Coordinates of C-alpha atoms in Angstrom, one line a residue:
X1 CA 102.8 97.5 189.9
X2 CA 103.1 94.4 187.7
X3 CA 101.3 96.0 184.9
X4 CA 103.7 98.9 185.0
X5 CA 106.7 96.6 184.9
X6 CA 105.4 94.7 181.9
X7 CA 104.8 97.9 180.1
X8 CA 108.3 99.1 180.7
X9 CA 109.7 95.7 179.4
X10 CA 107.6 96.0 176.2
X11 CA 108.8 99.5 175.5
X12 CA 112.5 98.3 176.0
X13 CA 112.1 95.3 173.7
X14 CA 110.6 97.5 171.0
X15 CA 113.4 100.0 171.3
X16 CA 116.1 97.3 171.0
X17 CA 114.4 95.7 168.0
X18 CA 114.2 99.1 166.3
X19 CA 117.9 99.7 166.8
X20 CA 119.1 96.3 165.6
X21 CA 120.8 96.4 162.1
X22 CA 119.9 93.7 159.5
X23 CA 122.6 91.2 158.4
X24 CA 124.7 92.4 155.4
X25 CA 123.6 90.7 152.2
X26 CA 126.3 89.0 150.1
X27 CA 126.3 86.9 147.0
X28 CA 128.0 83.5 147.4
X29 CA 129.3 80.9 145.0
X30 CA 129.1 77.2 145.7
X31 CA 132.4 75.4 144.9
X32 CA 131.9 72.5 142.5
X33 CA 134.2 70.4 140.4
X34 CA 134.5 71.5 136.8
X35 CA 136.1 70.3 133.6
X36 CA 139.6 71.8 133.4
X37 CA 140.8 70.0 130.3
X38 CA 143.1 72.5 128.4
X39 CA 141.5 73.6 125.2
X40 CA 143.0 75.7 122.4
X41 CA 141.1 77.2 119.4
X42 CA 142.8 77.9 116.1
X43 CA 141.8 78.8 112.6
X44 CA 142.7 76.3 109.9
X45 CA 142.3 75.8 106.2
X46 CA 141.0 72.6 104.6
X47 CA 143.3 71.0 102.0
X48 CA 142.7 68.0 99.8
X49 CA 144.7 64.9 100.7
X50 CA 145.6 64.5 97.0
X51 CA 145.4 67.0 94.2
X52 CA 146.6 66.7 90.7
X53 CA 146.5 68.9 87.6
X54 CA 145.8 66.9 84.4
X55 CA 148.3 68.0 81.7
X56 CA 148.5 67.1 78.0
X57 CA 151.8 65.1 77.4
X58 CA 151.4 65.2 73.6
X59 CA 150.2 67.7 71.1
X60 CA 146.9 67.4 69.3
X61 CA 143.2 68.4 69.1
X62 CA 140.9 67.3 71.9
X63 CA 138.5 64.7 70.4
X64 CA 136.4 63.8 73.5
X65 CA 135.7 64.9 77.1
X66 CA 134.5 61.8 78.9
X67 CA 133.4 63.1 82.3
X68 CA 130.8 65.4 84.0
X69 CA 132.4 68.4 85.7
X70 CA 132.2 68.4 89.5
X71 CA 131.4 64.6 89.7
X72 CA 133.2 61.6 91.2
X73 CA 135.6 59.7 89.0
X74 CA 137.5 56.4 89.3
X75 CA 141.2 55.7 89.2
X76 CA 142.3 54.9 85.7
X77 CA 139.1 56.4 84.1
X78 CA 139.7 58.0 80.7
X79 CA 138.9 61.7 81.0
X80 CA 140.1 63.2 77.7
X81 CA 141.0 61.8 74.3
X82 CA 143.5 63.6 72.1
X83 CA 143.5 62.9 68.4
X84 CA 145.6 59.8 67.9
X85 CA 146.0 59.3 64.1
X86 CA 149.5 60.8 64.0
X87 CA 150.6 58.7 66.9
X88 CA 149.2 55.5 65.4
X89 CA 151.2 56.2 62.2
X90 CA 154.3 56.9 64.2
X91 CA 153.8 53.6 66.0
X92 CA 153.5 51.7 62.7
X93 CA 156.7 53.4 61.5
X94 CA 158.5 52.4 64.7
X95 CA 157.4 48.8 64.2
X96 CA 158.7 48.9 60.6
X97 CA 162.0 50.4 61.7
X98 CA 162.4 47.6 64.3
X99 CA 161.7 45.0 61.7
X100 CA 164.2 46.5 59.3
X101 CA 166.8 46.7 62.1
X102 CA 166.3 43.1 63.0
X103 CA 166.7 42.0 59.3
X104 CA 169.9 44.0 59.1
X105 CA 171.2 42.3 62.3
X106 CA 170.3 38.9 60.8
X107 CA 172.3 39.6 57.7
X108 CA 175.2 41.0 59.6
X109 CA 175.3 37.9 61.8
X110 CA 175.2 35.6 58.8
X111 CA 178.1 37.6 57.1
X112 CA 180.1 37.4 60.3
X113 CA 179.6 33.6 60.4
X114 CA 180.8 33.2 56.8
X115 CA 183.8 35.4 57.3
X116 CA 184.7 33.5 60.5
X117 CA 184.9 30.3 58.5
X118 CA 186.9 32.0 55.6
X119 CA 189.3 33.4 58.1
X120 CA 190.0 29.9 59.5
X121 CA 191.0 28.9 56.0
X122 CA 192.9 32.2 55.7
X123 CA 190.8 33.2 52.7
X124 CA 190.2 36.7 54.1
X125 CA 192.3 39.1 56.3
X126 CA 191.8 39.7 60.0
X127 CA 190.8 43.2 59.2
X128 CA 187.9 41.9 57.1
X129 CA 186.7 39.7 60.0
X130 CA 187.0 42.6 62.4
X131 CA 184.9 44.7 60.1
X132 CA 182.2 42.0 60.1
X133 CA 182.2 41.9 63.9
X134 CA 181.8 45.7 63.9
X135 CA 179.0 45.6 61.4
X136 CA 177.2 42.9 63.5
X137 CA 177.5 45.0 66.7
X138 CA 176.3 48.2 64.9
X139 CA 173.3 46.2 63.7
X140 CA 172.6 45.2 67.3
X141 CA 172.7 48.8 68.3
X142 CA 170.2 49.7 65.6
X143 CA 167.8 47.1 66.9
X144 CA 168.1 48.5 70.4
X145 CA 167.5 52.0 69.0
X146 CA 164.5 50.8 67.0
X147 CA 163.1 49.1 70.1
X148 CA 163.4 52.3 72.0
X149 CA 161.7 54.2 69.2
X150 CA 158.8 51.7 69.3
X151 CA 158.5 52.1 73.1
X152 CA 158.4 55.9 72.7
X153 CA 155.8 55.7 69.9
X154 CA 153.6 53.4 72.0
X155 CA 154.0 55.7 75.0
X156 CA 153.1 58.7 73.0
X157 CA 150.0 56.9 71.7
X158 CA 149.0 56.0 75.3
X159 CA 149.3 59.7 76.2
X160 CA 146.4 60.5 73.8
X161 CA 144.2 59.1 76.6
X162 CA 144.3 61.3 79.7
X163 CA 143.4 59.2 82.7
X164 CA 142.8 59.9 86.4
X165 CA 145.6 58.7 88.6
X166 CA 143.3 58.2 91.6
X167 CA 139.6 58.1 92.5
X168 CA 138.3 61.5 93.5
X169 CA 136.2 64.4 92.2
X170 CA 137.1 66.4 89.1
X171 CA 136.7 70.1 88.6
X172 CA 135.9 72.3 85.6
X173 CA 137.4 71.4 82.2
X174 CA 139.6 74.3 81.0
X175 CA 139.5 73.2 77.4
X176 CA 136.7 72.2 75.0
X177 CA 136.5 69.5 72.4
X178 CA 138.3 70.8 69.3
X179 CA 140.9 72.9 71.2
X180 CA 144.5 72.3 70.3
X181 CA 146.5 71.3 73.4
X182 CA 150.1 70.5 74.0
X183 CA 152.6 70.1 76.9
X184 CA 152.6 73.9 77.6
X185 CA 148.8 74.4 77.5
X186 CA 148.4 74.2 81.3
X187 CA 146.0 72.0 83.2
X188 CA 143.1 70.4 81.3
X189 CA 141.3 69.9 84.6
X190 CA 142.0 69.3 88.3
X191 CA 141.2 66.1 90.3
X192 CA 141.1 66.2 94.1
X193 CA 140.7 63.4 96.6
X194 CA 138.4 64.6 99.4
X195 CA 136.9 61.5 101.1
X196 CA 139.6 62.4 103.6
X197 CA 140.9 65.9 104.0
X198 CA 143.7 67.7 105.8
X199 CA 143.3 70.8 107.9
X200 CA 146.4 72.9 108.2
X201 CA 146.9 75.5 111.0
X202 CA 149.6 77.7 112.3
X203 CA 150.4 77.5 116.0
X204 CA 152.6 79.9 118.0
X205 CA 156.1 78.6 118.6
X206 CA 155.7 79.5 122.3
X207 CA 152.6 77.4 122.5
X208 CA 154.4 74.4 121.0
X209 CA 157.4 74.8 123.3
X210 CA 155.8 73.0 126.3
X211 CA 154.6 70.2 124.0
X212 CA 158.1 69.7 122.6
X213 CA 159.5 69.6 126.1
X214 CA 157.1 66.7 127.0
X215 CA 157.8 65.0 123.7
X216 CA 155.4 64.8 120.7
X217 CA 154.3 61.4 119.7
X218 CA 152.4 61.6 116.4
X219 CA 151.6 57.9 116.6
X220 CA 149.6 58.4 119.8
X221 CA 149.2 62.2 120.4
X222 CA 147.8 63.3 123.7
X223 CA 145.5 65.8 122.1
X224 CA 142.7 65.4 119.5
X225 CA 141.4 68.1 117.1
X226 CA 137.7 68.8 116.4
X227 CA 136.2 71.2 113.8
X228 CA 133.7 73.9 114.2
X229 CA 131.9 74.7 111.0
X230 CA 130.9 78.1 109.6
X231 CA 127.3 77.7 111.0
X232 CA 128.7 77.1 114.6
X233 CA 128.0 73.4 114.6
X234 CA 130.7 70.8 115.6
X235 CA 131.8 68.4 112.8
X236 CA 130.9 64.9 113.9
X237 CA 134.1 63.2 112.7
X238 CA 137.1 63.5 115.0
X239 CA 140.5 64.1 113.5
X240 CA 144.1 63.1 114.2
X241 CA 147.4 65.0 113.8
X242 CA 149.8 63.5 111.3
X243 CA 152.3 66.3 110.6
X244 CA 154.2 68.9 112.5
X245 CA 156.6 71.2 110.6
X246 CA 160.2 70.7 111.6
X247 CA 160.9 74.4 111.1
X248 CA 159.5 77.7 112.5
X249 CA 158.2 80.1 109.9
X250 CA 160.6 83.0 110.1
X251 CA 158.0 85.5 108.9
X252 CA 155.2 84.6 111.3
X253 CA 157.1 82.8 114.1
X254 CA 154.6 80.0 113.9
X255 CA 154.7 76.2 113.3
X256 CA 152.5 74.5 110.8
X257 CA 150.3 71.6 112.1
X258 CA 148.3 69.3 110.0
X259 CA 145.4 67.1 111.0
X260 CA 143.5 64.5 108.9
X261 CA 139.7 64.2 109.0
X262 CA 137.4 61.6 107.4
X263 CA 135.0 63.3 105.0
X264 CA 132.7 60.5 103.7
X265 CA 129.8 63.0 103.0
X266 CA 132.1 65.5 101.3
X267 CA 130.9 68.1 103.8
X268 CA 134.3 69.6 104.0
X269 CA 135.7 71.3 100.9
X270 CA 139.3 72.2 100.1
X271 CA 140.0 75.9 100.5
X272 CA 137.5 76.8 103.2
X273 CA 138.4 78.1 106.7
X274 CA 137.3 76.3 109.8
X275 CA 137.8 76.7 113.6
X276 CA 139.8 74.0 115.1
X277 CA 139.4 73.0 118.8
X278 CA 142.3 71.1 120.2
X279 CA 141.7 69.3 123.5
X280 CA 143.5 66.7 125.5
X281 CA 142.1 63.2 125.1
X282 CA 142.3 62.5 128.8
X283 CA 139.9 64.8 130.7
X284 CA 141.1 66.8 133.7
X285 CA 138.8 68.1 136.5
X286 CA 139.3 70.5 139.3
X287 CA 138.0 73.6 141.1
X288 CA 137.5 77.0 139.4
X289 CA 136.0 80.0 141.1
X290 CA 135.1 83.5 139.9
X291 CA 138.0 85.9 139.9
X292 CA 135.8 88.4 141.8
X293 CA 136.0 86.1 144.9
X294 CA 139.8 86.2 145.1
X295 CA 141.6 88.8 147.2
X296 CA 145.3 89.3 148.0
X297 CA 147.3 90.6 150.8
X298 CA 151.0 90.5 151.8
X299 CA 150.7 86.8 152.7
X300 CA 149.1 85.8 149.4
X301 CA 145.7 84.9 148.1
X302 CA 142.5 84.4 150.1
X303 CA 138.7 84.1 149.9
X304 CA 136.0 84.8 152.4
X305 CA 134.1 81.6 153.2
X306 CA 130.6 81.4 154.7
X307 CA 129.9 78.4 157.0
X308 CA 126.7 76.6 157.9
X309 CA 125.9 79.3 160.6
X310 CA 126.4 82.0 157.9
X311 CA 129.5 83.3 159.6
X312 CA 132.4 84.6 157.5
X313 CA 135.9 83.3 157.8
X314 CA 139.1 83.9 155.8
X315 CA 140.5 81.0 153.8
X316 CA 143.9 81.0 152.3
X317 CA 144.1 79.5 148.8
X318 CA 146.7 78.5 146.2
X319 CA 145.7 79.7 142.8
X320 CA 146.5 78.3 139.4
X321 CA 145.9 79.7 135.9
X322 CA 143.1 82.1 134.9
X323 CA 140.8 81.8 131.9
X324 CA 137.5 83.3 130.9
X325 CA 136.9 85.2 134.2
X326 CA 137.5 82.0 136.2
X327 CA 140.5 81.1 138.4
X328 CA 141.7 77.6 139.1
X329 CA 142.2 76.7 142.8
X330 CA 145.0 74.3 143.4
X331 CA 144.4 74.0 147.2
X332 CA 142.5 75.5 150.1
X333 CA 138.9 74.9 149.1
X334 CA 136.6 71.8 149.0
X335 CA 133.6 71.0 146.9
X336 CA 130.5 72.4 148.6
X337 CA 132.2 75.4 150.2
X338 CA 130.4 78.8 149.9
X339 CA 132.6 81.7 149.1
X340 CA 131.6 85.4 148.8
X341 CA 131.7 86.9 145.3
X342 CA 129.8 90.1 145.8
X343 CA 129.5 92.3 148.9
X344 CA 133.1 91.8 150.0
X345 CA 133.5 95.4 151.1
X346 CA 130.6 95.1 153.6
X347 CA 131.9 92.1 155.5
X348 CA 134.9 90.8 157.5
X349 CA 135.9 87.7 159.3
X350 CA 133.7 86.7 162.3
X351 CA 130.5 88.4 161.3
X352 CA 127.3 86.8 160.2
X353 CA 125.8 87.5 156.8
X354 CA 122.6 87.0 154.8
X355 CA 124.1 84.8 152.1
X356 CA 122.3 84.5 148.7
X357 CA 123.6 81.7 146.5
X358 CA 124.3 82.4 142.8

């Protein structure tokens, strides 16, 4: 009798086991704190902090080129020499004109002194004395004119030496020794200063609206730019913003920003494009979850959370901005919570699940 009862119990237990359904399998995401610092990526173009075209300011044949193209040069360094013989002659002539004018002034002054004494003795008329004064004043004017001519001649002679206005790097020479150059010849060469460079970028006016509302302080901006080079690497030197256009470009509806970057190794060259990453200096952290975990009903957003006993429950959440397939959670979840991201259609609140963590 006992053996029969045991057999019946065994058959019943096997039948029950065979009819039990396995727990539904779901994929869950563990909530963690992530970096939520706002980041913007723009395209910018590198510009030299200083750039000057070297122009001939006098006419003449090029006698010397005193630099190596593409090399560094110093401020005040002589780069070109223009023939100076004509200007040296003009300078000597100006000196002679000045000497002649001074001699004439000396003679006019002496005549005026004599005529002043004669007028006191009434030996000459007042008209003759007045003419002596006029002659003296005209001689003074001639001296001033001669001095101006001398200065002009000296200046023209100095222009026969074309010097660099600042230290930097010089480009290709556009004229060769023996070429005739003048003030309308165009640039002899170009000098750029690139130990520091500018990166100019255009930003949507709408993107700048919030920044303007909060107030933009260029002396201590809240954001800092970094550069991504053409090979995908990050430029090691951080930059700083130093200019924001006061006007919106009417053609593109954008605002021009400019950032300065140190360039001690001359790695950055004017004219090239770079990607600019703009990020807040002060990091912000929070919770982001995959968008696939978020559902919505009439009451708002919610997720399905799995507890320690692998039981599913609904959790209301307040959502923030979305970016890159992730959704920021403003409230409703804590670090360490498990939420379902896949298999949502197979479960509901109150049931147990076979949770597999991502």
